[in-house]
Each structure stands twice: as C-alpha cells, then as structure tokens.
Amino acid sequence: MDRFETIAEGVHAVRVPMPGGGLPYSLAYLIEDDDGRLHVIDPGSPTDDATRTLLDAVDVLGCTPRDIASIVTHLHADHAGGAAAVRAASGGALLMHAREAEAAATLARGVPAPDLDAWGVPADRRPELLAAVASPVAAGLPAPDAVLADGDLLDIPGRRVRVLWTPGHTPGHLCLHDEDAGLVFAGDHVLPTVNSGLGLGGPTAANPIADYLAGLGRVGELDGLALPGHEHPFTELAERTAALREHHLRRSREVAAHPDGTVWEIARDLTWTGGWDSLSGFTLLSALSQTAQHRDFVAP
Ligand SMILES: [Zn+2]
C-alpha cells in the first residue's frame, strides 16, 4: 500500500508515520459523506510529519482541513496524538467514548506506580518501570467535543456507521461498523498479526482481559473487511478474533500454572514476541501488568 489507498467508495486509508522505532506507521482513515465533508478515524502521532501526511491525503481528495467534520480515536499517542492539531486546523468535533475521555484525564494527572515489591521486581529494573509509568501516554489530548456510546450511529450523512464499545486495550476503545459498506474499523482491538496490549489506559475496576474477550466475541460476528489501526486491512475477522481469544486463554492457563510465583517470575517464564530480554521500559511495564491481569482473570 502506498501512503494513501482507497479502500471502498468514499473510504480511504492513510499510512501515517510513527516515530519511536516500533511499528512503522499507524493507519488513519478518511470517510467522505454526502455533504462533501470528511470524517477522520485516528489522526496519528503528534508529529508535524504525521499531521502533514494526513492533511496531504485530505488535499488529494480535493478537500481542505476545514472540510473535516469529525475525528474519532482512542487515547494512545500513535492514534490520538495528532488530534489536537487536526482539530485546531479543521474545527472538526473530537469524539471519544466517555470512559476514554475519563481515562485520558486520569493519565494526564498521573497514575500511581504499581506495587513493584508485590510484583517481585528486582531493584535494578525498577527505575525504568517508574519512568515508564510517569511518561504521558496521551499528552495534549483535548477533552472531547461530544462522547459516543455503544450502539450510536455517527453523524455521517449518507452512511450508517455504528459505534461498538470494545474496552480492554483501553477503557473506552471503540470499533466502528459501516453497516452498508461492510467495513469494520478495528483500531487497536484487532490487528492482523500483532497482539495488542491490554489494560493500557490506566487502572480500571473491570479486568481488561474479561472486557477484551467480550468485545472480541462481538466484533468476530461482524462480516466484512477489517480496517485496523496498524499493519493492513484483512478479511479473516472471525478467524483472527478466535485466534486472539485462544492466545489470551492460553496465557491465562500458563499463568495459572505458576500459582506461587511473583508477577516477575511468572512473566520471565512466559514467551514474548521479541523475547523476554528484549523488554524494557514501557514494554516491560506492559508485559508485567498484563501478567498481573492474567493472574487476576478467572477464565470462563
Ligand atoms: Zn492503542
């Protein structure tokens, strides 16, 4: 895929560059409506390069930033980081689930560090974890202009795009289903090959794994082309959601096999995509917190 690709009538994907050396880009989507306006899903990272890439795509469509009517996203910097700039350039309405807006505000105030003693983290690995806790995930994200709830239809003239609340990755993560075109905008809920991290929106009362599995079940029942927030569009949504479900249930069983281990000891014995030794800072924090979530999750 080039930087810009038309996916379906009036729906376009944009590869937005991501700094940091992890995934190379996020996918933003531009949806045209019957009034000649545009709706943005996930504007991308908070860099000039990212915002320019998105606005270049707007230009390719013969539009200007002022034609952007709405922006929908979740709180992570690689999706929402450009939201403030795009909103300022366009006047478009920033839309999020209410829980996402709350989580973003909580993270911006700073969340307490996990109990590294209870997790059994060696002293020499604590500073990088404490630094990762302190780093703002969604710095500069404005409060939304309106909030979305499960079952809502987006205000996109000429299209029926329904909101599915899919918590787990973050507390207010959303998938969007274009019911007529058969498109499922999947954000970070379902990626074609990468396993998304869970519980990455600060502390929640509910277990993120339980939430996530419930959302996978709903999204897996949808027919159509999946349009994820990274990698590439894909069609095997039912198979992919089933595989992700099995991945998490298997991991819960692996964690349950170490009933007496600390979170650190359990995590060290699990298999990680890049290997345990590759984890540091934020990725190590994410690995440990997901191990703790699996320990606290009671599989159905
Ligand atoms: Zn994310």
PDB file of C-alpha atoms and ligand atoms in Angstrom:
ATOM      1  CA  MET A   1       0.000   0.000   0.000  1.00  0.00           C
ATOM      2  CA  ASP A   2       1.141   3.462  -0.836  1.00  0.00           C
ATOM      3  CA  ARG A   3       0.786   6.165   1.755  1.00  0.00           C
ATOM      4  CA  PHE A   4      -2.772   6.635   0.521  1.00  0.00           C
ATOM      5  CA  GLU A   5      -5.179   3.964  -0.649  1.00  0.00           C
ATOM      6  CA  THR A   6      -8.866   3.982  -1.444  1.00  0.00           C
ATOM      7  CA  ILE A   7     -10.430   1.043   0.378  1.00  0.00           C
ATOM      8  CA  ALA A   8     -14.040   1.375  -0.739  1.00  0.00           C
ATOM      9  CA  GLU A   9     -16.314   4.018  -2.228  1.00  0.00           C
ATOM     10  CA  GLY A  10     -15.596   7.150  -0.152  1.00  0.00           C
ATOM     11  CA  VAL A  11     -13.301   5.399   2.339  1.00  0.00           C
ATOM     12  CA  HIS A  12      -9.534   5.915   2.266  1.00  0.00           C
ATOM     13  CA  ALA A  13      -6.615   4.626   4.357  1.00  0.00           C
ATOM     14  CA  VAL A  14      -3.537   6.728   5.103  1.00  0.00           C
ATOM     15  CA  ARG A  15      -0.257   5.309   6.376  1.00  0.00           C
ATOM     16  CA  VAL A  16       0.786   7.843   8.985  1.00  0.00           C
ATOM     17  CA  PRO A  17       4.458   7.607  10.034  1.00  0.00           C
ATOM     18  CA  MET A  18       5.140   6.701  13.668  1.00  0.00           C
ATOM     19  CA  PRO A  19       8.265   7.789  15.491  1.00  0.00           C
ATOM     20  CA  GLY A  20       9.950   5.539  18.027  1.00  0.00           C
ATOM     21  CA  GLY A  21      11.220   2.546  16.064  1.00  0.00           C
ATOM     22  CA  GLY A  22       8.371   0.196  16.942  1.00  0.00           C
ATOM     23  CA  LEU A  23       5.611  -0.228  14.392  1.00  0.00           C
ATOM     24  CA  PRO A  24       6.474   1.895  11.333  1.00  0.00           C
ATOM     25  CA  TYR A  25       3.097   3.545  10.872  1.00  0.00           C
ATOM     26  CA  SER A  26      -0.455   3.811  12.095  1.00  0.00           C
ATOM     27  CA  LEU A  27      -3.433   3.720   9.754  1.00  0.00           C
ATOM     28  CA  ALA A  28      -5.732   6.720   9.661  1.00  0.00           C
ATOM     29  CA  TYR A  29      -8.993   6.525   7.737  1.00  0.00           C
ATOM     30  CA  LEU A  30     -10.847   9.277   5.915  1.00  0.00           C
ATOM     31  CA  ILE A  31     -14.563   8.802   5.276  1.00  0.00           C
ATOM     32  CA  GLU A  32     -16.397  11.065   2.819  1.00  0.00           C
ATOM     33  CA  ASP A  33     -20.012  11.976   3.480  1.00  0.00           C
ATOM     34  CA  ASP A  34     -22.865  13.070   1.210  1.00  0.00           C
ATOM     35  CA  ASP A  35     -22.354  16.716   2.160  1.00  0.00           C
ATOM     36  CA  GLY A  36     -18.785  16.716   0.840  1.00  0.00           C
ATOM     37  CA  ARG A  37     -17.277  16.646   4.314  1.00  0.00           C
ATOM     38  CA  LEU A  38     -14.700  14.266   5.788  1.00  0.00           C
ATOM     39  CA  HIS A  39     -14.577  12.193   8.975  1.00  0.00           C
ATOM     40  CA  VAL A  40     -11.204  11.137  10.374  1.00  0.00           C
ATOM     41  CA  ILE A  41     -10.555   7.951  12.316  1.00  0.00           C
ATOM     42  CA  ASP A  42      -7.254   8.002  14.255  1.00  0.00           C
ATOM     43  CA  PRO A  43      -5.293  11.027  13.010  1.00  0.00           C
ATOM     44  CA  GLY A  44      -1.977   9.523  14.192  1.00  0.00           C
ATOM     45  CA  SER A  45       1.143  10.534  16.066  1.00  0.00           C
ATOM     46  CA  PRO A  46       1.822  14.007  17.499  1.00  0.00           C
ATOM     47  CA  THR A  47       4.455  14.976  14.938  1.00  0.00           C
ATOM     48  CA  ASP A  48       4.459  17.502  12.106  1.00  0.00           C
ATOM     49  CA  ASP A  49       5.321  14.665   9.713  1.00  0.00           C
ATOM     50  CA  ALA A  50       2.255  12.671  10.778  1.00  0.00           C
ATOM     51  CA  THR A  51      -0.157  15.590  10.600  1.00  0.00           C
ATOM     52  CA  ARG A  52       1.242  16.689   7.234  1.00  0.00           C
ATOM     53  CA  THR A  53       0.790  13.161   5.881  1.00  0.00           C
ATOM     54  CA  LEU A  54      -2.854  13.142   6.921  1.00  0.00           C
ATOM     55  CA  LEU A  55      -3.575  16.640   5.603  1.00  0.00           C
ATOM     56  CA  ASP A  56      -1.818  15.794   2.308  1.00  0.00           C
ATOM     57  CA  ALA A  57      -4.338  12.970   1.942  1.00  0.00           C
ATOM     58  CA  VAL A  58      -7.164  15.423   2.594  1.00  0.00           C
ATOM     59  CA  ASP A  59      -5.730  17.548  -0.208  1.00  0.00           C
ATOM     60  CA  VAL A  60      -5.559  14.530  -2.557  1.00  0.00           C
ATOM     61  CA  LEU A  61      -9.319  14.176  -2.061  1.00  0.00           C
ATOM     62  CA  GLY A  62      -9.823  17.761  -3.218  1.00  0.00           C
ATOM     63  CA  CYS A  63     -10.717  18.900   0.287  1.00  0.00           C
ATOM     64  CA  THR A  64      -9.246  21.323   2.804  1.00  0.00           C
ATOM     65  CA  PRO A  65      -8.818  20.820   6.565  1.00  0.00           C
ATOM     66  CA  ARG A  66     -11.956  22.911   7.075  1.00  0.00           C
ATOM     67  CA  ASP A  67     -13.939  20.097   5.435  1.00  0.00           C
ATOM     68  CA  ILE A  68     -13.127  17.747   8.346  1.00  0.00           C
ATOM     69  CA  ALA A  69     -16.343  17.423  10.355  1.00  0.00           C
ATOM     70  CA  SER A  70     -15.331  14.873  12.988  1.00  0.00           C
ATOM     71  CA  ILE A  71     -12.386  12.994  14.477  1.00  0.00           C
ATOM     72  CA  VAL A  72     -12.816   9.683  16.344  1.00  0.00           C
ATOM     73  CA  THR A  73      -9.975   7.999  18.203  1.00  0.00           C
ATOM     74  CA  HIS A  74      -8.677   6.285  21.334  1.00  0.00           C
ATOM     75  CA  LEU A  75      -6.287   7.890  23.763  1.00  0.00           C
ATOM     76  CA  HIS A  76      -2.919   6.490  22.653  1.00  0.00           C
ATOM     77  CA  ALA A  77      -0.415   8.907  21.199  1.00  0.00           C
ATOM     78  CA  ASP A  78       0.016   6.930  17.959  1.00  0.00           C
ATOM     79  CA  HIS A  79      -3.710   7.390  17.213  1.00  0.00           C
ATOM     80  CA  ALA A  80      -4.794  10.495  19.102  1.00  0.00           C
ATOM     81  CA  GLY A  81      -1.503  12.378  19.199  1.00  0.00           C
ATOM     82  CA  GLY A  82      -2.393  14.400  16.131  1.00  0.00           C
ATOM     83  CA  ALA A  83      -5.992  15.020  17.221  1.00  0.00           C
ATOM     84  CA  ALA A  84      -5.351  18.423  18.756  1.00  0.00           C
ATOM     85  CA  ALA A  85      -3.560  19.709  15.633  1.00  0.00           C
ATOM     86  CA  VAL A  86      -6.169  18.313  13.233  1.00  0.00           C
ATOM     87  CA  ARG A  87      -8.985  19.693  15.361  1.00  0.00           C
ATOM     88  CA  ALA A  88      -7.313  23.095  15.502  1.00  0.00           C
ATOM     89  CA  ALA A  89      -6.785  23.125  11.727  1.00  0.00           C
ATOM     90  CA  SER A  90     -10.300  21.964  10.938  1.00  0.00           C
ATOM     91  CA  GLY A  91     -12.743  22.867  13.665  1.00  0.00           C
ATOM     92  CA  GLY A  92     -13.927  19.248  13.456  1.00  0.00           C
ATOM     93  CA  ALA A  93     -15.526  17.695  16.531  1.00  0.00           C
ATOM     94  CA  LEU A  94     -13.343  15.348  18.590  1.00  0.00           C
ATOM     95  CA  LEU A  95     -15.355  12.263  19.574  1.00  0.00           C
ATOM     96  CA  MET A  96     -14.493   9.566  22.119  1.00  0.00           C
ATOM     97  CA  HIS A  97     -16.241   7.176  24.437  1.00  0.00           C
ATOM     98  CA  ALA A  98     -16.893   8.773  27.841  1.00  0.00           C
ATOM     99  CA  ARG A  99     -14.663   6.184  29.527  1.00  0.00           C
ATOM    100  CA  GLU A 100     -11.818   7.059  27.169  1.00  0.00           C
ATOM    101  CA  ALA A 101     -12.101  10.738  27.991  1.00  0.00           C
ATOM    102  CA  GLU A 102     -12.043   9.900  31.725  1.00  0.00           C
ATOM    103  CA  ALA A 103      -9.033   7.616  31.277  1.00  0.00           C
ATOM    104  CA  ALA A 104      -7.144  10.256  29.291  1.00  0.00           C
ATOM    105  CA  ALA A 105      -7.805  12.830  32.016  1.00  0.00           C
ATOM    106  CA  THR A 106      -6.678  10.380  34.719  1.00  0.00           C
ATOM    107  CA  LEU A 107      -3.478   9.526  32.851  1.00  0.00           C
ATOM    108  CA  ALA A 108      -2.752  13.193  32.260  1.00  0.00           C
ATOM    109  CA  ARG A 109      -2.904  13.774  36.039  1.00  0.00           C
ATOM    110  CA  GLY A 110      -0.535  10.845  36.592  1.00  0.00           C
ATOM    111  CA  VAL A 111      -1.389   7.399  37.903  1.00  0.00           C
ATOM    112  CA  PRO A 112       0.302   5.781  40.896  1.00  0.00           C
ATOM    113  CA  ALA A 113       3.030   3.254  40.151  1.00  0.00           C
ATOM    114  CA  PRO A 114       2.131  -0.420  40.565  1.00  0.00           C
ATOM    115  CA  ASP A 115       3.375  -2.160  43.707  1.00  0.00           C
ATOM    116  CA  LEU A 116       6.774  -3.295  42.413  1.00  0.00           C
ATOM    117  CA  ASP A 117       7.542  -5.015  45.745  1.00  0.00           C
ATOM    118  CA  ALA A 118       4.454  -7.194  45.417  1.00  0.00           C
ATOM    119  CA  TRP A 119       5.361  -7.920  41.772  1.00  0.00           C
ATOM    120  CA  GLY A 120       8.826  -9.084  42.883  1.00  0.00           C
ATOM    121  CA  VAL A 121      10.681  -6.727  40.531  1.00  0.00           C
ATOM    122  CA  PRO A 122      14.479  -6.722  41.107  1.00  0.00           C
ATOM    123  CA  ALA A 123      15.841  -3.388  42.323  1.00  0.00           C
ATOM    124  CA  ASP A 124      17.923  -2.765  39.199  1.00  0.00           C
ATOM    125  CA  ARG A 125      14.834  -2.934  36.935  1.00  0.00           C
ATOM    126  CA  ARG A 126      12.663  -0.555  38.961  1.00  0.00           C
ATOM    127  CA  PRO A 127      13.879   2.838  37.681  1.00  0.00           C
ATOM    128  CA  GLU A 128      12.915   2.086  34.056  1.00  0.00           C
ATOM    129  CA  LEU A 129       9.457   0.939  35.156  1.00  0.00           C
ATOM    130  CA  LEU A 130       8.876   4.025  37.291  1.00  0.00           C
ATOM    131  CA  ALA A 131       9.986   6.209  34.373  1.00  0.00           C
ATOM    132  CA  ALA A 132       7.556   4.369  32.067  1.00  0.00           C
ATOM    133  CA  VAL A 133       4.658   4.921  34.490  1.00  0.00           C
ATOM    134  CA  ALA A 134       5.398   8.622  34.533  1.00  0.00           C
ATOM    135  CA  SER A 135       5.565   9.091  30.757  1.00  0.00           C
ATOM    136  CA  PRO A 136       2.375  10.656  29.418  1.00  0.00           C
ATOM    137  CA  VAL A 137       0.553   8.335  27.028  1.00  0.00           C
ATOM    138  CA  ALA A 138      -1.766  10.899  25.576  1.00  0.00           C
ATOM    139  CA  ALA A 139      -0.224  14.231  26.364  1.00  0.00           C
ATOM    140  CA  GLY A 140      -2.077  17.171  24.922  1.00  0.00           C
ATOM    141  CA  LEU A 141      -5.291  15.335  24.083  1.00  0.00           C
ATOM    142  CA  PRO A 142      -8.133  17.845  24.390  1.00  0.00           C
ATOM    143  CA  ALA A 143     -11.387  16.936  26.105  1.00  0.00           C
ATOM    144  CA  PRO A 144     -13.855  15.594  23.528  1.00  0.00           C
ATOM    145  CA  ASP A 145     -16.483  17.848  21.990  1.00  0.00           C
ATOM    146  CA  ALA A 146     -19.011  15.028  22.392  1.00  0.00           C
ATOM    147  CA  VAL A 147     -18.969  11.487  23.741  1.00  0.00           C
ATOM    148  CA  LEU A 148     -20.063   8.317  21.966  1.00  0.00           C
ATOM    149  CA  ALA A 149     -21.859   5.308  23.427  1.00  0.00           C
ATOM    150  CA  ASP A 150     -22.266   1.728  22.306  1.00  0.00           C
ATOM    151  CA  GLY A 151     -24.888   1.470  19.571  1.00  0.00           C
ATOM    152  CA  ASP A 152     -24.714   5.133  18.495  1.00  0.00           C
ATOM    153  CA  LEU A 153     -24.673   5.974  14.806  1.00  0.00           C
ATOM    154  CA  LEU A 154     -22.014   8.501  13.847  1.00  0.00           C
ATOM    155  CA  ASP A 155     -23.357  11.695  12.291  1.00  0.00           C
ATOM    156  CA  ILE A 156     -22.088  10.904   8.769  1.00  0.00           C
ATOM    157  CA  PRO A 157     -24.699  11.868   6.167  1.00  0.00           C
ATOM    158  CA  GLY A 158     -25.205   9.053   3.651  1.00  0.00           C
ATOM    159  CA  ARG A 159     -23.590   6.316   5.749  1.00  0.00           C
ATOM    160  CA  ARG A 160     -24.613   4.115   8.655  1.00  0.00           C
ATOM    161  CA  VAL A 161     -21.538   3.806  10.850  1.00  0.00           C
ATOM    162  CA  ARG A 162     -22.348   2.258  14.198  1.00  0.00           C
ATOM    163  CA  VAL A 163     -20.293   2.510  17.384  1.00  0.00           C
ATOM    164  CA  LEU A 164     -19.202  -0.638  19.220  1.00  0.00           C
ATOM    165  CA  TRP A 165     -17.690  -0.097  22.646  1.00  0.00           C
ATOM    166  CA  THR A 166     -14.791  -2.575  22.839  1.00  0.00           C
ATOM    167  CA  PRO A 167     -12.921  -1.981  26.121  1.00  0.00           C
ATOM    168  CA  GLY A 168      -9.802  -3.941  27.010  1.00  0.00           C
ATOM    169  CA  HIS A 169      -6.962  -2.297  25.089  1.00  0.00           C
ATOM    170  CA  THR A 170      -8.122   0.939  26.724  1.00  0.00           C
ATOM    171  CA  PRO A 171     -11.269   1.539  28.817  1.00  0.00           C
ATOM    172  CA  GLY A 172     -13.142   3.393  26.090  1.00  0.00           C
ATOM    173  CA  HIS A 173     -11.759   1.803  22.937  1.00  0.00           C
ATOM    174  CA  LEU A 174     -14.247   1.823  20.051  1.00  0.00           C
ATOM    175  CA  CYS A 175     -14.696  -0.170  16.882  1.00  0.00           C
ATOM    176  CA  LEU A 176     -16.863   1.342  14.146  1.00  0.00           C
ATOM    177  CA  HIS A 177     -19.018  -0.703  11.793  1.00  0.00           C
ATOM    178  CA  ASP A 178     -20.044   0.730   8.429  1.00  0.00           C
ATOM    179  CA  GLU A 179     -23.085  -1.485   8.092  1.00  0.00           C
ATOM    180  CA  ASP A 180     -23.846  -0.815   4.428  1.00  0.00           C
ATOM    181  CA  ALA A 181     -20.294  -0.940   3.114  1.00  0.00           C
ATOM    182  CA  GLY A 182     -19.324  -3.950   5.260  1.00  0.00           C
ATOM    183  CA  LEU A 183     -16.312  -2.293   6.870  1.00  0.00           C
ATOM    184  CA  VAL A 184     -15.117  -2.741  10.452  1.00  0.00           C
ATOM    185  CA  PHE A 185     -12.788  -0.007  11.687  1.00  0.00           C
ATOM    186  CA  ALA A 186     -10.997  -2.028  14.345  1.00  0.00           C
ATOM    187  CA  GLY A 187      -8.494   0.420  15.876  1.00  0.00           C
ATOM    188  CA  ASP A 188      -6.122  -1.474  18.160  1.00  0.00           C
ATOM    189  CA  HIS A 189      -8.777  -4.015  19.164  1.00  0.00           C
ATOM    190  CA  VAL A 190      -7.914  -6.488  16.387  1.00  0.00           C
ATOM    191  CA  LEU A 191      -4.710  -6.246  14.359  1.00  0.00           C
ATOM    192  CA  PRO A 192      -3.934  -8.814  11.661  1.00  0.00           C
ATOM    193  CA  THR A 193      -0.729 -10.236  13.203  1.00  0.00           C
ATOM    194  CA  VAL A 194       0.256  -8.165  16.254  1.00  0.00           C
ATOM    195  CA  ASN A 195      -1.300  -8.984  19.628  1.00  0.00           C
ATOM    196  CA  SER A 196      -2.469  -5.665  21.040  1.00  0.00           C
ATOM    197  CA  GLY A 197      -1.578  -4.880  24.625  1.00  0.00           C
ATOM    198  CA  LEU A 198      -4.433  -4.820  27.111  1.00  0.00           C
ATOM    199  CA  GLY A 199      -5.131  -2.554  30.054  1.00  0.00           C
ATOM    200  CA  LEU A 200      -3.151   0.307  28.505  1.00  0.00           C
ATOM    201  CA  GLY A 201      -5.441   3.079  29.677  1.00  0.00           C
ATOM    202  CA  GLY A 202      -4.725   3.220  33.376  1.00  0.00           C
ATOM    203  CA  PRO A 203      -6.402   1.386  36.230  1.00  0.00           C
ATOM    204  CA  THR A 204      -9.966   0.150  35.795  1.00  0.00           C
ATOM    205  CA  ALA A 205     -12.459  -1.565  38.077  1.00  0.00           C
ATOM    206  CA  ALA A 206     -13.091  -4.288  35.493  1.00  0.00           C
ATOM    207  CA  ASN A 207     -10.468  -6.815  34.389  1.00  0.00           C
ATOM    208  CA  PRO A 208      -9.239  -5.711  30.926  1.00  0.00           C
ATOM    209  CA  ILE A 209      -8.901  -9.305  29.734  1.00  0.00           C
ATOM    210  CA  ALA A 210     -12.511 -10.145  30.550  1.00  0.00           C
ATOM    211  CA  ASP A 211     -13.613  -6.919  28.846  1.00  0.00           C
ATOM    212  CA  TYR A 212     -11.440  -7.619  25.823  1.00  0.00           C
ATOM    213  CA  LEU A 213     -12.694 -11.165  25.300  1.00  0.00           C
ATOM    214  CA  ALA A 214     -16.294  -9.966  25.438  1.00  0.00           C
ATOM    215  CA  GLY A 215     -15.544  -7.361  22.775  1.00  0.00           C
ATOM    216  CA  LEU A 216     -13.732  -9.903  20.583  1.00  0.00           C
ATOM    217  CA  GLY A 217     -16.844 -12.056  20.581  1.00  0.00           C
ATOM    218  CA  ARG A 218     -18.985  -9.181  19.318  1.00  0.00           C
ATOM    219  CA  VAL A 219     -16.559  -7.989  16.661  1.00  0.00           C
ATOM    220  CA  GLY A 220     -15.902 -11.536  15.474  1.00  0.00           C
ATOM    221  CA  GLU A 221     -19.549 -11.844  14.483  1.00  0.00           C
ATOM    222  CA  LEU A 222     -19.326  -8.934  12.049  1.00  0.00           C
ATOM    223  CA  ASP A 223     -18.943  -9.635   8.370  1.00  0.00           C
ATOM    224  CA  GLY A 224     -16.723  -7.570   6.205  1.00  0.00           C
ATOM    225  CA  LEU A 225     -13.323  -6.060   5.661  1.00  0.00           C
ATOM    226  CA  ALA A 226     -11.419  -5.248   8.861  1.00  0.00           C
ATOM    227  CA  LEU A 227      -9.620  -1.895   8.824  1.00  0.00           C
ATOM    228  CA  PRO A 228      -7.174  -1.955  11.737  1.00  0.00           C
ATOM    229  CA  GLY A 229      -5.159   0.874  13.289  1.00  0.00           C
ATOM    230  CA  HIS A 230      -1.828  -0.676  12.185  1.00  0.00           C
ATOM    231  CA  GLU A 231      -0.471  -3.144   9.631  1.00  0.00           C
ATOM    232  CA  HIS A 232      -3.007  -3.720   6.808  1.00  0.00           C
ATOM    233  CA  PRO A 233      -6.688  -4.375   6.059  1.00  0.00           C
ATOM    234  CA  PHE A 234      -7.731  -8.023   6.292  1.00  0.00           C
ATOM    235  CA  THR A 235     -10.797 -10.173   5.756  1.00  0.00           C
ATOM    236  CA  GLU A 236     -10.498 -13.038   8.248  1.00  0.00           C
ATOM    237  CA  LEU A 237     -12.104 -11.248  11.171  1.00  0.00           C
ATOM    238  CA  ALA A 238     -13.805 -14.325  12.669  1.00  0.00           C
ATOM    239  CA  GLU A 239     -10.614 -16.396  12.460  1.00  0.00           C
ATOM    240  CA  ARG A 240      -8.431 -13.613  13.817  1.00  0.00           C
ATOM    241  CA  THR A 241     -10.686 -12.853  16.787  1.00  0.00           C
ATOM    242  CA  ALA A 242     -10.856 -16.593  17.578  1.00  0.00           C
ATOM    243  CA  ALA A 243      -7.050 -16.815  17.476  1.00  0.00           C
ATOM    244  CA  LEU A 244      -6.692 -13.799  19.768  1.00  0.00           C
ATOM    245  CA  ARG A 245      -9.211 -15.285  22.175  1.00  0.00           C
ATOM    246  CA  GLU A 246      -7.253 -18.548  22.263  1.00  0.00           C
ATOM    247  CA  HIS A 247      -3.966 -16.658  22.750  1.00  0.00           C
ATOM    248  CA  HIS A 248      -5.295 -14.938  25.869  1.00  0.00           C
ATOM    249  CA  LEU A 249      -6.956 -18.021  27.307  1.00  0.00           C
ATOM    250  CA  ARG A 250      -3.724 -19.996  26.765  1.00  0.00           C
ATOM    251  CA  ARG A 251      -1.757 -17.278  28.504  1.00  0.00           C
ATOM    252  CA  SER A 252      -4.157 -17.332  31.450  1.00  0.00           C
ATOM    253  CA  ARG A 253      -3.631 -21.091  31.718  1.00  0.00           C
ATOM    254  CA  GLU A 254       0.158 -20.599  31.616  1.00  0.00           C
ATOM    255  CA  VAL A 255      -0.058 -18.009  34.370  1.00  0.00           C
ATOM    256  CA  ALA A 256      -2.390 -20.229  36.406  1.00  0.00           C
ATOM    257  CA  ALA A 257       0.271 -22.963  36.256  1.00  0.00           C
ATOM    258  CA  HIS A 258       2.515 -20.769  38.476  1.00  0.00           C
ATOM    259  CA  PRO A 259       0.216 -20.174  41.451  1.00  0.00           C
ATOM    260  CA  ASP A 260       3.051 -19.268  43.832  1.00  0.00           C
ATOM    261  CA  GLY A 261       5.244 -17.179  41.533  1.00  0.00           C
ATOM    262  CA  THR A 262       5.554 -13.402  41.703  1.00  0.00           C
ATOM    263  CA  VAL A 263       4.445 -11.439  38.661  1.00  0.00           C
ATOM    264  CA  TRP A 264       8.114 -11.002  37.754  1.00  0.00           C
ATOM    265  CA  GLU A 265       8.848 -14.737  37.989  1.00  0.00           C
ATOM    266  CA  ILE A 266       5.759 -15.704  36.028  1.00  0.00           C
ATOM    267  CA  ALA A 267       6.384 -13.137  33.272  1.00  0.00           C
ATOM    268  CA  ARG A 268      10.011 -14.241  32.900  1.00  0.00           C
ATOM    269  CA  ASP A 269       8.836 -17.794  32.159  1.00  0.00           C
ATOM    270  CA  LEU A 270       6.244 -16.793  29.520  1.00  0.00           C
ATOM    271  CA  THR A 271       7.028 -16.462  25.829  1.00  0.00           C
ATOM    272  CA  TRP A 272       7.130 -12.897  24.497  1.00  0.00           C
ATOM    273  CA  THR A 273       7.127 -11.944  20.813  1.00  0.00           C
ATOM    274  CA  GLY A 274      10.583 -10.355  20.853  1.00  0.00           C
ATOM    275  CA  GLY A 275      11.858 -12.489  23.745  1.00  0.00           C
ATOM    276  CA  TRP A 276      11.881 -11.590  27.459  1.00  0.00           C
ATOM    277  CA  ASP A 277      15.328  -9.975  27.203  1.00  0.00           C
ATOM    278  CA  SER A 278      14.044  -7.511  24.590  1.00  0.00           C
ATOM    279  CA  LEU A 279      11.573  -5.986  27.046  1.00  0.00           C
ATOM    280  CA  SER A 280      12.478  -2.741  28.753  1.00  0.00           C
ATOM    281  CA  GLY A 281      10.784   0.407  29.994  1.00  0.00           C
ATOM    282  CA  PHE A 282       7.217   0.682  28.685  1.00  0.00           C
ATOM    283  CA  THR A 283       7.185  -2.741  27.015  1.00  0.00           C
ATOM    284  CA  LEU A 284       8.415  -4.358  30.239  1.00  0.00           C
ATOM    285  CA  LEU A 285       5.799  -2.491  32.261  1.00  0.00           C
ATOM    286  CA  SER A 286       3.119  -3.595  29.796  1.00  0.00           C
ATOM    287  CA  ALA A 287       4.297  -7.232  29.948  1.00  0.00           C
ATOM    288  CA  LEU A 288       4.260  -7.250  33.745  1.00  0.00           C
ATOM    289  CA  SER A 289       0.901  -5.542  34.073  1.00  0.00           C
ATOM    290  CA  GLN A 290      -0.637  -7.974  31.566  1.00  0.00           C
ATOM    291  CA  THR A 291       0.799 -10.889  33.518  1.00  0.00           C
ATOM    292  CA  ALA A 292      -0.842  -9.446  36.635  1.00  0.00           C
ATOM    293  CA  GLN A 293      -4.131  -9.060  34.734  1.00  0.00           C
ATOM    294  CA  HIS A 294      -3.976 -12.701  33.646  1.00  0.00           C
ATOM    295  CA  ARG A 295      -3.281 -13.797  37.221  1.00  0.00           C
ATOM    296  CA  ASP A 296      -6.376 -11.869  38.345  1.00  0.00           C
ATOM    297  CA  PHE A 297      -8.535 -13.077  35.445  1.00  0.00           C
ATOM    298  CA  VAL A 298     -10.699 -16.091  36.051  1.00  0.00           C
ATOM    299  CA  ALA A 299     -11.177 -17.792  32.683  1.00  0.00           C
ATOM    300  CA  PRO A 300     -14.801 -18.592  31.803  1.00  0.00           C
TER     301      PRO A 300
HETATM  302 ZN    ZN B   1      -3.668   1.882  21.274  1.00  0.00          ZN
END
